[in-house]
Amino acid sequence: MILISVTLWLILIINRAEYRPKQSWLISVFTIFLLASLLASLLGVGPTRSFWSTFERMQGMVDLMHWFAFVLVFVSVFREIASMRRVLQINILVSLIVALLGVAQKYGIEVPGFPYLMRDGLLRVDSTLGNPTFIGAYLMVSILLAGGFLSQSLRKLPALNEWNKVYTCDAAVIRSLLAPAIWITVIGFNFWVLTLTGARGALFGLAAGLLLCLFTYLFKDNNKRVRLAVAIILAFILAVSLLFVFARNSSFVERAAQQNRMVAMLATLGSEEDSYSIRREIINVGLKSFAQRPLLGWGPDNFYVAYDYNVTADSFSKMAVTVDQPHNKVIEELATKGIMGFIPYIAMWMLIGVVYIRYLRDKLNIHWDLAVFLAAASVGYFVQNLFLFDTVSTSLQFYLLLSAAVLFEQVYEKQDMVTERPRVSTWLIFNLDITRLGFNKRSGFVSKIFSNSVSMFRMPEFHVPVIFALFILVYIFSIHFPYSASHHTKKAIEQRLTSIERMYEYDLAIKKFPALGTYPRIYLFMFLSDEWKVFNDDEKTAAIYLAKKHFTDAIKVEPRNWRIYLGACRVYQSASFEYPELLALCSEYLDKVDMLAPERIETYEARARQYLLEGNITAAQSTLNEYLEMNPNAKHLLEQLINIAFTEEVN
């Protein structure tokens, strides 16, 4: 949709100058952030992954460039805040549909077209977004935006003492109450489903945004009833907070926790069951990673490389976790883009704050109430992203908020501009340079060619086909090929196929779009190693060929991805009885894994298995003992190898 919008917008701005982007400090800083991210991608540890990300995340530079284009188109087409309101309202009403699907999921109500919502043993609602934390962040923003429209609709209602004078018929009463009723319904359902997600980060973001709203109204609104309502809400929030601090283990809270997932999640704060202890470890790894590459970081979407390189053995006591995001946006920017990317990122947020502070100083501004809640939604999004990261599901909310801030910035600049200051355009300066070189507009040969080229390009019969041709090329390369690759990957994983057919589908998925081929390759390696025993001779020959071929190609794309080395090694270990010479190659790969992920449990597991296959039982025992000394709580994860190395006879 963004690509289609940009295509049509390019045609529009060629013919209508008023729809071209206006000057904006926020857009300028966003541009700097985009360029810093591009530089970090090119100089990072995995440029291909930085550009294209993975099938799971679908972020990276390509995603960021799409969102940059989205913001440009949005602020150019919706040039006034009044025109932006309808987009925000549609966005909020869509969130109501998502929330209703979440309610259906919670209570097992089958909805046609959404069979994946029906799951047994559901603890946390995720609706259509696939992750409870994603829908929590999404609903949090929608709740605050709906609060802005609710505030505006309530502001239009007359005072209670004038009610009978103004509203003399039922139709007028219905019309006056309809808008507040809609927004109250949206807020109610969205908040209900938010509590069903158990997404504490989203709740903290909502609380931060709501507190900003309340204090803004407390100090800026002169209406006594509004101030009284604010005081009551603040007292309620304080009471609930004190309840969780001092009565968390009470029977009342325990009963509430059995009924509501959010209460249950809040009750675990600070306990051994609290997942934030794991998050703190990840943040520490992120800070260590930033210190290792402080200027431009490890590259966008390459946090997994930094994490696996720096994580310590004791992090794998319960399970072999895979971490590709630090679950803290600030740490993510520092670790993946360094100080060069972090400064413009924080500058964007600071400018958003400045924009709303300037606008909200004047209570008479027509969109004052909406601006309060837009500022609150921005604060809420920033706070919840201290516990999460940008996703495909939540990015739209952030870039809508950023676009809204740009429009408020431009509106304020228009109001502040008493007189138009004369400016010297860049084009005039450029013309002066041309004149000095003897290529002036009247007689310059270069100038005439340039002028004629511009005039020709502005002709619809010329620029429309060119733009549509570019659209088709970009669509084929950035959308069609990746989609086709994902389709074949899904087919290889899910459908019932023969071994050769499954190998073919994986191979085809990788060939369709090699830049996103890492996940299909890793799944291919897993399939080949797990199913080796049931392959016939022809299938084994094909398996070895594919393993060697795709390993060579994979390390060219992601040279620091230890899973590629380990995946190929496991295939060779499985094939070592028929092809014993592959063990030597596997040993070389494990040396590389030792460098890239020195303390991951998979590294020691693979090395111990390698020694057992080579018949070196003493070395296998030493490897296992070395890891258990670092992480004695992980013994159950290595139990099978321990039994083989220490208690069973190895043939």
Coordinates of N, CA and C in Angstrom, one line a residue, residues 55-182:
F55 N 12.2 -13.1 7.4 CA 10.8 -13.3 7.2 C 10.0 -13.0 8.5
E56 N 10.6 -13.3 9.6 CA 9.9 -13.1 10.9 C 9.7 -11.7 11.3
R57 N 10.7 -10.9 11.1 CA 10.7 -9.5 11.6 C 10.2 -8.5 10.4
M58 N 10.8 -8.7 9.2 CA 10.5 -7.9 8.1 C 10.7 -6.4 8.4
Q59 N 11.9 -6.1 8.9 CA 12.2 -4.7 9.3 C 13.4 -4.3 8.4
G60 N 14.5 -3.8 9.0 CA 15.7 -3.4 8.3 C 15.5 -2.1 7.5
M61 N 16.5 -1.8 6.7 CA 16.5 -0.6 5.9 C 15.4 -0.5 4.9
V62 N 15.0 -1.6 4.3 CA 13.9 -1.5 3.3 C 12.6 -1.1 4.0
D63 N 12.4 -1.7 5.1 CA 11.2 -1.3 5.9 C 11.3 0.2 6.3
L64 N 12.4 0.6 6.8 CA 12.6 2.0 7.3 C 12.3 3.0 6.1
M65 N 12.9 2.6 4.9 CA 12.7 3.5 3.8 C 11.2 3.6 3.4
H66 N 10.5 2.5 3.5 CA 9.0 2.5 3.2 C 8.3 3.5 4.2
W67 N 8.7 3.4 5.5 CA 8.0 4.2 6.5 C 8.4 5.7 6.3
F68 N 9.6 6.0 5.9 CA 10.0 7.3 5.6 C 9.1 7.9 4.4
A69 N 8.9 7.1 3.4 CA 8.1 7.5 2.3 C 6.6 7.7 2.8
F70 N 6.2 6.8 3.7 CA 4.8 6.9 4.2 C 4.6 8.3 4.9
V71 N 5.6 8.7 5.7 CA 5.5 10.0 6.4 C 5.5 11.1 5.5
L72 N 6.4 11.1 4.4 CA 6.4 12.1 3.4 C 5.0 12.3 2.7
V73 N 4.5 11.2 2.3 CA 3.2 11.2 1.6 C 2.1 11.7 2.5
F74 N 2.1 11.2 3.8 CA 1.0 11.6 4.7 C 1.0 13.1 5.0
V75 N 2.2 13.7 5.3 CA 2.2 15.1 5.7 C 2.0 16.0 4.4
S76 N 2.2 15.4 3.2 CA 2.1 16.2 2.0 C 0.6 16.2 1.6
V77 N -0.1 15.1 1.7 CA -1.5 15.0 1.3 C -2.4 15.5 2.3
F78 N -2.2 15.1 3.6 CA -3.0 15.6 4.7 C -2.3 16.8 5.3
R79 N -2.6 17.9 4.6 CA -1.8 19.1 5.0 C -2.3 19.9 6.2
E80 N -3.5 19.6 6.6 CA -4.1 20.2 7.8 C -4.5 19.2 8.8
I81 N -4.5 19.6 10.1 CA -4.9 18.7 11.1 C -6.3 18.2 11.0
A82 N -7.2 19.0 10.5 CA -8.6 18.6 10.3 C -8.7 17.4 9.3
S83 N -7.9 17.4 8.3 CA -8.0 16.4 7.3 C -7.3 15.1 7.9
M84 N -6.4 15.2 8.8 CA -5.7 14.1 9.4 C -6.7 13.3 10.4
R85 N -7.6 14.1 10.9 CA -8.5 13.5 11.9 C -9.2 12.2 11.4
R86 N -9.7 12.3 10.2 CA -10.5 11.1 9.7 C -9.6 9.9 9.6
V87 N -8.3 10.1 9.2 CA -7.4 8.9 9.2 C -7.2 8.3 10.6
L88 N -7.0 9.2 11.6 CA -6.9 8.7 12.9 C -8.2 8.0 13.4
Q89 N -9.3 8.5 13.1 CA -10.6 7.9 13.5 C -10.7 6.5 12.9
I90 N -10.4 6.4 11.6 CA -10.5 5.1 10.9 C -9.5 4.1 11.6
N91 N -8.3 4.6 11.9 CA -7.3 3.8 12.6 C -7.8 3.3 14.0
I92 N -8.5 4.1 14.7 CA -9.1 3.8 16.0 C -10.2 2.7 15.8
L93 N -11.1 2.9 14.9 CA -12.2 2.0 14.7 C -11.7 0.6 14.2
V94 N -10.6 0.6 13.5 CA -10.0 -0.7 13.1 C -9.5 -1.4 14.4
S95 N -9.0 -0.6 15.3 CA -8.5 -1.2 16.6 C -9.7 -1.9 17.3
L96 N -10.8 -1.3 17.2 CA -12.0 -1.9 17.9 C -12.3 -3.2 17.3
I97 N -12.2 -3.4 16.0 CA -12.4 -4.7 15.3 C -11.4 -5.7 15.9
V98 N -10.1 -5.3 15.9 CA -9.1 -6.2 16.5 C -9.4 -6.6 17.9
A99 N -9.8 -5.6 18.7 CA -10.2 -5.9 20.1 C -11.3 -6.9 20.2
L100 N -12.4 -6.7 19.3 CA -13.5 -7.6 19.4 C -13.1 -9.0 19.0
L101 N -12.1 -9.1 18.0 CA -11.6 -10.5 17.7 C -10.8 -11.1 18.8
G102 N -10.2 -10.2 19.6 CA -9.5 -10.7 20.8 C -10.5 -11.2 21.9
V103 N -11.6 -10.5 22.0 CA -12.7 -11.0 22.9 C -13.2 -12.4 22.4
A104 N -13.4 -12.5 21.1 CA -13.8 -13.8 20.6 C -12.8 -14.9 20.8
Q105 N -11.5 -14.5 20.7 CA -10.5 -15.5 20.9 C -10.5 -15.9 22.4
K106 N -10.6 -15.0 23.3 CA -10.6 -15.3 24.7 C -11.7 -16.3 25.1
Y107 N -12.9 -16.1 24.6 CA -14.0 -16.9 25.0 C -14.4 -18.0 24.0
G108 N -13.4 -18.3 23.0 CA -13.6 -19.4 22.1 C -14.7 -19.3 21.1
I109 N -15.0 -18.0 20.8 CA -16.1 -17.8 19.8 C -15.5 -17.9 18.4
E110 N -16.0 -18.8 17.6 CA -15.4 -19.0 16.2 C -15.9 -17.9 15.3
V111 N -14.9 -17.3 14.7 CA -15.2 -16.2 13.7 C -14.8 -16.6 12.3
P112 N -15.7 -16.6 11.4 CA -15.4 -17.0 10.0 C -14.3 -16.2 9.4
G113 N -13.3 -16.9 8.8 CA -12.2 -16.2 8.2 C -11.0 -16.1 9.2
F114 N -11.2 -16.4 10.4 CA -10.1 -16.3 11.4 C -9.9 -17.6 12.2
P115 N -9.7 -18.7 11.5 CA -9.6 -20.0 12.3 C -8.4 -20.0 13.2
Y116 N -7.3 -19.2 12.9 CA -6.1 -19.3 13.7 C -6.3 -18.7 15.1
L117 N -7.4 -18.0 15.4 CA -7.7 -17.5 16.7 C -8.0 -18.5 17.7
M118 N -8.5 -19.7 17.2 CA -9.0 -20.8 18.1 C -7.8 -21.6 18.5
R119 N -7.3 -21.5 19.7 CA -6.2 -22.3 20.2 C -6.5 -22.8 21.6
D120 N -6.1 -24.0 21.9 CA -6.3 -24.6 23.2 C -5.2 -24.1 24.2
G121 N -5.6 -24.0 25.4 CA -4.7 -23.5 26.5 C -4.2 -22.1 26.3
L122 N -5.1 -21.2 25.8 CA -4.7 -19.8 25.6 C -4.6 -19.1 26.9
L123 N -3.5 -18.5 27.2 CA -3.3 -17.7 28.5 C -3.4 -16.2 28.2
R124 N -2.9 -15.8 27.1 CA -2.8 -14.4 26.8 C -3.4 -14.1 25.4
V125 N -4.3 -13.2 25.3 CA -4.9 -12.9 24.0 C -3.9 -12.2 23.1
D126 N -3.8 -12.6 21.8 CA -3.0 -11.9 20.8 C -3.8 -11.5 19.6
S127 N -5.1 -11.8 19.5 CA -6.0 -11.5 18.4 C -5.3 -11.8 17.1
T128 N -5.3 -10.8 16.1 CA -4.8 -11.0 14.8 C -3.3 -10.7 14.7
L129 N -2.6 -10.3 15.7 CA -1.2 -9.8 15.6 C -0.2 -10.8 16.0
G130 N -0.6 -12.0 16.6 CA 0.3 -13.1 16.8 C 1.1 -13.0 18.0
N131 N 1.1 -11.9 18.8 CA 1.9 -11.8 20.0 C 1.2 -10.8 20.9
P132 N 1.0 -11.2 22.2 CA 0.3 -10.4 23.1 C 0.9 -9.0 23.4
T133 N 2.2 -9.0 23.4 CA 2.8 -7.7 23.6 C 2.6 -6.7 22.4
F134 N 2.5 -7.3 21.2 CA 2.3 -6.5 20.0 C 0.9 -5.8 20.0
I135 N -0.1 -6.7 20.3 CA -1.5 -6.1 20.4 C -1.6 -5.2 21.6
G136 N -0.9 -5.4 22.7 CA -0.9 -4.5 23.8 C -0.5 -3.1 23.4
A137 N 0.7 -3.0 22.7 CA 1.2 -1.7 22.3 C 0.3 -1.1 21.3
Y138 N -0.3 -1.9 20.4 CA -1.2 -1.3 19.4 C -2.5 -0.7 20.1
L139 N -3.1 -1.5 21.0 CA -4.3 -1.0 21.7 C -4.0 0.2 22.6
M140 N -2.8 0.2 23.2 CA -2.5 1.4 24.0 C -2.5 2.7 23.3
V141 N -2.0 2.7 22.1 CA -2.0 3.9 21.3 C -3.4 4.3 20.9
S142 N -4.2 3.3 20.5 CA -5.6 3.5 20.1 C -6.4 4.1 21.3
I143 N -6.2 3.6 22.5 CA -7.0 4.0 23.6 C -6.7 5.5 23.8
L144 N -5.5 6.0 23.8 CA -5.2 7.4 24.0 C -5.7 8.2 22.9
L145 N -5.6 7.8 21.6 CA -6.1 8.5 20.5 C -7.6 8.7 20.6
A146 N -8.3 7.6 21.0 CA -9.7 7.7 21.2 C -10.1 8.6 22.4
G147 N -9.2 8.7 23.4 CA -9.4 9.6 24.5 C -9.4 11.1 24.0
G148 N -8.6 11.4 23.0 CA -8.5 12.7 22.4 C -9.8 13.1 21.7
F149 N -10.4 12.2 21.0 CA -11.7 12.5 20.3 C -12.8 12.5 21.3
L150 N -12.7 11.7 22.3 CA -13.7 11.7 23.4 C -13.7 13.1 24.1
S151 N -12.5 13.5 24.4 CA -12.4 14.9 25.0 C -13.0 16.0 24.2
Q152 N -12.7 15.9 22.9 CA -13.3 16.9 22.0 C -14.8 16.9 21.9
S153 N -15.3 15.6 21.8 CA -16.8 15.5 21.7 C -17.5 15.9 23.0
L154 N -16.9 15.7 24.2 CA -17.5 16.1 25.4 C -17.4 17.6 25.6
R155 N -16.4 18.2 25.0 CA -16.2 19.7 25.1 C -17.4 20.4 24.4
K156 N -17.9 19.7 23.4 CA -19.0 20.3 22.6 C -20.4 20.2 23.2
L157 N -20.5 19.4 24.3 CA -21.7 19.3 25.0 C -22.0 20.5 25.8
P158 N -23.2 21.0 25.9 CA -23.5 22.2 26.7 C -23.5 21.8 28.2
A159 N -23.4 22.8 29.0 CA -23.4 22.6 30.5 C -24.8 22.0 30.9
L160 N -24.7 21.3 32.0 CA -25.9 20.6 32.5 C -27.1 21.5 32.7
N161 N -26.8 22.7 33.2 CA -28.0 23.6 33.5 C -28.6 24.2 32.2
E162 N -27.9 24.0 31.0 CA -28.5 24.4 29.8 C -29.1 23.3 29.0
W163 N -29.0 22.1 29.5 CA -29.4 20.9 28.7 C -30.8 20.9 28.2
N164 N -31.8 21.2 29.1 CA -33.2 21.3 28.7 C -33.5 22.4 27.8
K165 N -32.7 23.5 27.9 CA -33.0 24.6 27.0 C -32.5 24.3 25.6
V166 N -31.4 23.6 25.5 CA -30.9 23.4 24.1 C -31.5 22.2 23.5
Y167 N -31.6 21.1 24.2 CA -32.1 19.9 23.6 C -33.6 19.7 23.9
T168 N -34.4 20.0 22.9 CA -35.8 19.9 23.1 C -36.4 18.7 22.4
C169 N -35.6 17.9 21.6 CA -36.1 16.8 21.0 C -35.1 15.6 21.1
D170 N -35.7 14.4 21.0 CA -34.8 13.2 21.2 C -33.7 13.1 20.2
A171 N -34.0 13.5 18.9 CA -33.0 13.4 17.9 C -31.7 14.2 18.2
A172 N -31.9 15.4 18.7 CA -30.8 16.2 19.1 C -30.0 15.6 20.2
V173 N -30.7 15.0 21.2 CA -30.0 14.3 22.3 C -29.2 13.2 21.8
I174 N -29.7 12.4 20.9 CA -29.0 11.2 20.3 C -27.8 11.7 19.6
R175 N -27.9 12.7 18.8 CA -26.8 13.2 18.0 C -25.7 13.7 18.9
S176 N -26.0 14.4 20.0 CA -25.0 14.9 20.8 C -24.3 13.9 21.6
L177 N -25.0 12.8 21.9 CA -24.4 11.7 22.7 C -23.7 10.6 21.9
L178 N -24.0 10.6 20.6 CA -23.5 9.5 19.8 C -22.0 9.4 19.8
A179 N -21.3 10.6 19.5 CA -19.9 10.6 19.4 C -19.2 10.2 20.7
P180 N -19.6 10.8 21.8 CA -18.9 10.3 23.1 C -19.2 8.8 23.3
A181 N -20.4 8.3 23.0 CA -20.7 6.9 23.2 C -19.8 6.0 22.4
I182 N -19.5 6.4 21.1 CA -18.6 5.6 20.3 C -17.2 5.5 20.9

